[in-house]
Coordinates of C-alpha atoms and ligand atoms in Angstrom, one line a residue:
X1 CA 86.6 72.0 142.5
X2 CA 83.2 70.7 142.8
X3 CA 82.0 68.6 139.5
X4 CA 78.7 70.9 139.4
X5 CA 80.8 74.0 138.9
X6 CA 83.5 72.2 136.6
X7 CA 80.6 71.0 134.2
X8 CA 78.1 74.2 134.5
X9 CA 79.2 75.1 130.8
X10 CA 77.6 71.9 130.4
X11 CA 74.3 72.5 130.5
X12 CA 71.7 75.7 131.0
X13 CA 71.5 76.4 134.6
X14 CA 73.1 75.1 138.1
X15 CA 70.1 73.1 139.0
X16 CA 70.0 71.2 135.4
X17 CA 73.8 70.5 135.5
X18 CA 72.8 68.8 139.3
X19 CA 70.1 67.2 137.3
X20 CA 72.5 65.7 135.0
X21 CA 74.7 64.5 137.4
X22 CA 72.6 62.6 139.6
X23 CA 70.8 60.9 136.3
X24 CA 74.0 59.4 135.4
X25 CA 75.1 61.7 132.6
X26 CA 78.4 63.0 133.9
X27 CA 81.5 60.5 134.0
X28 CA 85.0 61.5 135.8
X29 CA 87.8 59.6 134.3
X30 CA 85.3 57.2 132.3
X31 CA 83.6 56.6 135.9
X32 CA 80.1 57.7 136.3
X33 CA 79.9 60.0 139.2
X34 CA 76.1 61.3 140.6
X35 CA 77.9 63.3 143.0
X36 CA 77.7 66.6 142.5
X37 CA 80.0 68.1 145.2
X38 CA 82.5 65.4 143.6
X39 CA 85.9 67.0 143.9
X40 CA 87.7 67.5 140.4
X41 CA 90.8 69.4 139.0
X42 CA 92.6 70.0 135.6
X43 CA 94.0 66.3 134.9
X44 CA 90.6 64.8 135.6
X45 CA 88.8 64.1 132.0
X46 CA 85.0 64.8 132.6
X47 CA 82.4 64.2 130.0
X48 CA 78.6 64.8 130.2
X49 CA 76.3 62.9 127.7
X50 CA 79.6 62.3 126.0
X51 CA 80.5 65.3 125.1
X52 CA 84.0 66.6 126.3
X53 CA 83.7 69.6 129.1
X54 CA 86.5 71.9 129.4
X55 CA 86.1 74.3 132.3
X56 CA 86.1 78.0 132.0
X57 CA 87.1 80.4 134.5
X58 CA 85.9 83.2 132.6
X59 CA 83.4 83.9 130.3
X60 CA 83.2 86.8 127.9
X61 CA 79.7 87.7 126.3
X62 CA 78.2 90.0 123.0
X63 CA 75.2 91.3 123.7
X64 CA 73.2 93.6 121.5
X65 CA 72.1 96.4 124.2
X66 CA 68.7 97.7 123.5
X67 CA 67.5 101.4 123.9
X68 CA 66.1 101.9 128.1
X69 CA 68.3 99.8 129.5
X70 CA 71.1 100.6 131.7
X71 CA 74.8 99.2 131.3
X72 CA 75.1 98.5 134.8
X73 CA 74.7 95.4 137.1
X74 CA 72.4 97.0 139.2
X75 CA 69.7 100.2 138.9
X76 CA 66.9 101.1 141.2
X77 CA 64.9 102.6 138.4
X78 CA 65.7 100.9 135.2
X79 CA 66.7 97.2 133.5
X80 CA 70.2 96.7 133.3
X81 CA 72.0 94.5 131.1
X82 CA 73.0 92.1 133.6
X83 CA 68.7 91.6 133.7
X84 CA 68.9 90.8 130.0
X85 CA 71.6 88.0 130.6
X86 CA 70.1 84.3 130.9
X87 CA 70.7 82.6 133.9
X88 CA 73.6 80.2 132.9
X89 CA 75.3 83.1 132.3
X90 CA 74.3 85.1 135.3
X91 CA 76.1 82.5 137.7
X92 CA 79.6 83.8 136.4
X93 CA 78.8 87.6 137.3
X94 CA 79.8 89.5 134.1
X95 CA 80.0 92.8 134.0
X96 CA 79.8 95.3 131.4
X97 CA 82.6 96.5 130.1
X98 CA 82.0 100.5 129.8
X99 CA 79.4 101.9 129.2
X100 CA 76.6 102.9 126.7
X101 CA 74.1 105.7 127.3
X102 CA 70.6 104.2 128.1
X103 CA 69.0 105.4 125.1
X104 CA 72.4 104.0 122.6
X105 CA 71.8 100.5 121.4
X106 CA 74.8 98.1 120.1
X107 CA 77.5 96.2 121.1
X108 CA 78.3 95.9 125.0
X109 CA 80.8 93.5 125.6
X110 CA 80.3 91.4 129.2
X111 CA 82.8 89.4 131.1
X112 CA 84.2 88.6 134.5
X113 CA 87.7 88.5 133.7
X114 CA 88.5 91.8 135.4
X115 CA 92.3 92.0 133.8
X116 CA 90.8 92.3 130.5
X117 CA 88.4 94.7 131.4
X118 CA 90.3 96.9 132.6
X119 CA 92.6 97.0 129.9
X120 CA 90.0 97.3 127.3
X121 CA 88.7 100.1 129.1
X122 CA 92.3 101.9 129.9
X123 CA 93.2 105.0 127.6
X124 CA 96.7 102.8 127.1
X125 CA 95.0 100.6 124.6
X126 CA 93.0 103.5 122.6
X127 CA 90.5 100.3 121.7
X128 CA 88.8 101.6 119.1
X129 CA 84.8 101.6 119.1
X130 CA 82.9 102.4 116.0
X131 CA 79.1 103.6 115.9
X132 CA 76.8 104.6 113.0
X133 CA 74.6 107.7 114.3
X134 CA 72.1 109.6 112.8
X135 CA 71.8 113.6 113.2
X136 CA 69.4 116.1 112.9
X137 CA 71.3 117.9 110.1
X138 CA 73.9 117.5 107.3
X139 CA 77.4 116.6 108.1
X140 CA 80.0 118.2 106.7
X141 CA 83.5 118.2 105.9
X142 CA 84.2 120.9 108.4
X143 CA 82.8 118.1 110.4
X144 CA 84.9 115.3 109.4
X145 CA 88.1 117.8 109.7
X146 CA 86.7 118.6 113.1
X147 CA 86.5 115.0 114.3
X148 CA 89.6 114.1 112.8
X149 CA 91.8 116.4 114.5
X150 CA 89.9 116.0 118.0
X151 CA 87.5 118.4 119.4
X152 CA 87.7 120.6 122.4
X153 CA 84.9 119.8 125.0
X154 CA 82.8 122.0 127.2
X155 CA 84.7 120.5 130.1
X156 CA 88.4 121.5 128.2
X157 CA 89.0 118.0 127.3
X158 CA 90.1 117.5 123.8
X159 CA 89.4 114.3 122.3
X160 CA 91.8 112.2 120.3
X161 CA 91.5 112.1 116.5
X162 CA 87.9 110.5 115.3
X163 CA 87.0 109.4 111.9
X164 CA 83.6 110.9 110.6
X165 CA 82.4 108.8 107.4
X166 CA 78.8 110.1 106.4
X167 CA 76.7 107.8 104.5
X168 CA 75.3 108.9 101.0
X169 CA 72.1 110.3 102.9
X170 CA 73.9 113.1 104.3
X171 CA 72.7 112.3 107.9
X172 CA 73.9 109.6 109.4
X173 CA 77.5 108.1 109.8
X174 CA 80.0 105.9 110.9
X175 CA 82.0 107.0 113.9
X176 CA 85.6 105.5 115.6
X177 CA 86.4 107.0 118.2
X178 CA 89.3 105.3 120.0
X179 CA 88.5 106.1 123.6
X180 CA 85.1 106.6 125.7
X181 CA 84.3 109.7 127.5
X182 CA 81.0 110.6 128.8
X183 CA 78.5 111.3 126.0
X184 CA 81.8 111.6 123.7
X185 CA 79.8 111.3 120.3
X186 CA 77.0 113.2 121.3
X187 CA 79.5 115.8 122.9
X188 CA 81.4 115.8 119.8
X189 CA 78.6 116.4 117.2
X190 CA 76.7 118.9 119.7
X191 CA 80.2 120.9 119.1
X192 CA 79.3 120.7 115.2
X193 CA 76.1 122.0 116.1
X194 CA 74.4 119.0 115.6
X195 CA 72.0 116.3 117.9
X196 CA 72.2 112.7 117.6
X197 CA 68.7 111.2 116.9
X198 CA 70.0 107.9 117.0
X199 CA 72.9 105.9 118.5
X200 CA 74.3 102.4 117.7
X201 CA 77.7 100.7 118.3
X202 CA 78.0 98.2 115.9
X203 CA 82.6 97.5 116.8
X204 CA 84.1 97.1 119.8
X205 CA 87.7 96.1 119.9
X206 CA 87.9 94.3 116.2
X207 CA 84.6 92.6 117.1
X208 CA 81.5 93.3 115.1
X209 CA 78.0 93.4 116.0
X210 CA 76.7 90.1 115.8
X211 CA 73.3 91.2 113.4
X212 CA 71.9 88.2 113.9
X213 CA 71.7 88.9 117.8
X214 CA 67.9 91.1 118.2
X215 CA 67.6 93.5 120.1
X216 CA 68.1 92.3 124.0
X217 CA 70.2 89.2 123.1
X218 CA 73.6 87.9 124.0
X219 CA 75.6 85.0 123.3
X220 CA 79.4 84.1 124.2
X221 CA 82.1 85.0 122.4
X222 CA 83.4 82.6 119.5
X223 CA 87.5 81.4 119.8
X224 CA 88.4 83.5 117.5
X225 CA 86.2 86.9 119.0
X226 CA 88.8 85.7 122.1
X227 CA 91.8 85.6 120.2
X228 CA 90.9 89.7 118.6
X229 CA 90.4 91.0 122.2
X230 CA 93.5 89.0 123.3
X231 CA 95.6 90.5 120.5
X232 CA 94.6 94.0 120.7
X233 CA 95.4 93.8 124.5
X234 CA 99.0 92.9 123.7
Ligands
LIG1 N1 79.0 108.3 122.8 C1 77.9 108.7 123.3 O1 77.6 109.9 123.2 N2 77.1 107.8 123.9 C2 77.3 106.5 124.0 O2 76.6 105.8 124.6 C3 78.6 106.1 123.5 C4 79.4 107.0 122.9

């Protein structure tokens, strides 16, 4: 493999990691090499500015989805979350994986392992997915009986058992749901009579909302974020 693709976790972007390379910075077996077409494999031992680069086939990415913007890689009319994601990222084409409605904000997950997207996404797996919503009335505990035996949707479809905790203001609430049908929370508390005024997933998969991520931001996973997604896969 080419020593600027080995080393791109490296640094920020393509062009700074060629930037690097040619300045000297990158060494190959304690060799410096200013090649950056340089072939390298697995038992070569590459460091740039002395720091140890291990390569990574995939990458896997939190991002904090903000309302308007669509969980797609590409959209004629609106930003999509692939827009949001800076460019050292961009050169490993994640995905999203699932989706969130444009107006719901929260946790996307991105990566461009496709195995583990798919299984995160298949019914199989019943990856659970929590959301605090706000509605335009008070929940109740018909509600939470409702959502916790599954409800029937227009379409016939009748969801898998939810957990409805409201919050002491009556009006809002934490949701897990453990799949992802169209709408599926809005669905479900439109059958309790009720519209959600607000959206947000703050769980996906055992991982939590990084709060310190604003609105629009992403950053990779952590080892241990891995290690959840790779045990709830099992
Ligand atoms: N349920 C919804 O209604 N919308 C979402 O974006 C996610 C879950």
């Amino acid at each position: 493999m080419r020593l600027d693709k080995y080393a791109a976790f490296a640094a920020e972007s393509r062009k700074e990691i060629k930037k690097l390379i040619t300045k000297g910075f990158v060494t190959v077996n304690g060799t410096v090499i200013r090649d950056c077409g340089y072939d390298v494999g697995d038992s070569d031992e590459i460091f740039c500015r002395g720091k140890r680069v291990v390569y990574k086939k995939y990458i896997y990415i939190m991002m904090n989805k903000p309302p308007g913007v669509v969980s797609a890689t590409e959209d004629n009319v609106n930003p999509t979350v692939t827009d949001l994601l800076p460019d050292e990222f961009k050169r490993f084409k994640p995905f999203p994986v699932g989706r969130l409605d444009i107006d719901t904000e929260g946790l996307i997950l991105m990566t461009n392992d496709g195995v583990a997207a798919h299984k995160l996404l298949s019914p199989r797996y019943k990856v659970p997915k929590k959301y605090y919503a706000k509605v335009d009335g008070d929940i109740t505990k018909e509600d939470i009986e409702k959502f916790s035996v599954g409800i029937v949707l227009h379409d016939g479809y009748k969801t898998l058992p939810a957990k409805l905790c409201p919050l002491p203001d009556g009006r809002s609430a934490f949701v897990t749901i453990a799949e992802g049908k169209f709408h599926q929370i809005k669905r479900m508390f439109a059958d309790c009579g009720k519209h959600v005024m607000f959206l947000k997933r703050v769980e996906f998969a055992g991982l939590c909302l990084d709060e310190t991520l604003k609105n629009g931001e992403c950053r990779l996973l952590k080892d241990e974020e891995i290690q959840i997604l790779e045990s709830i896969m099992q």
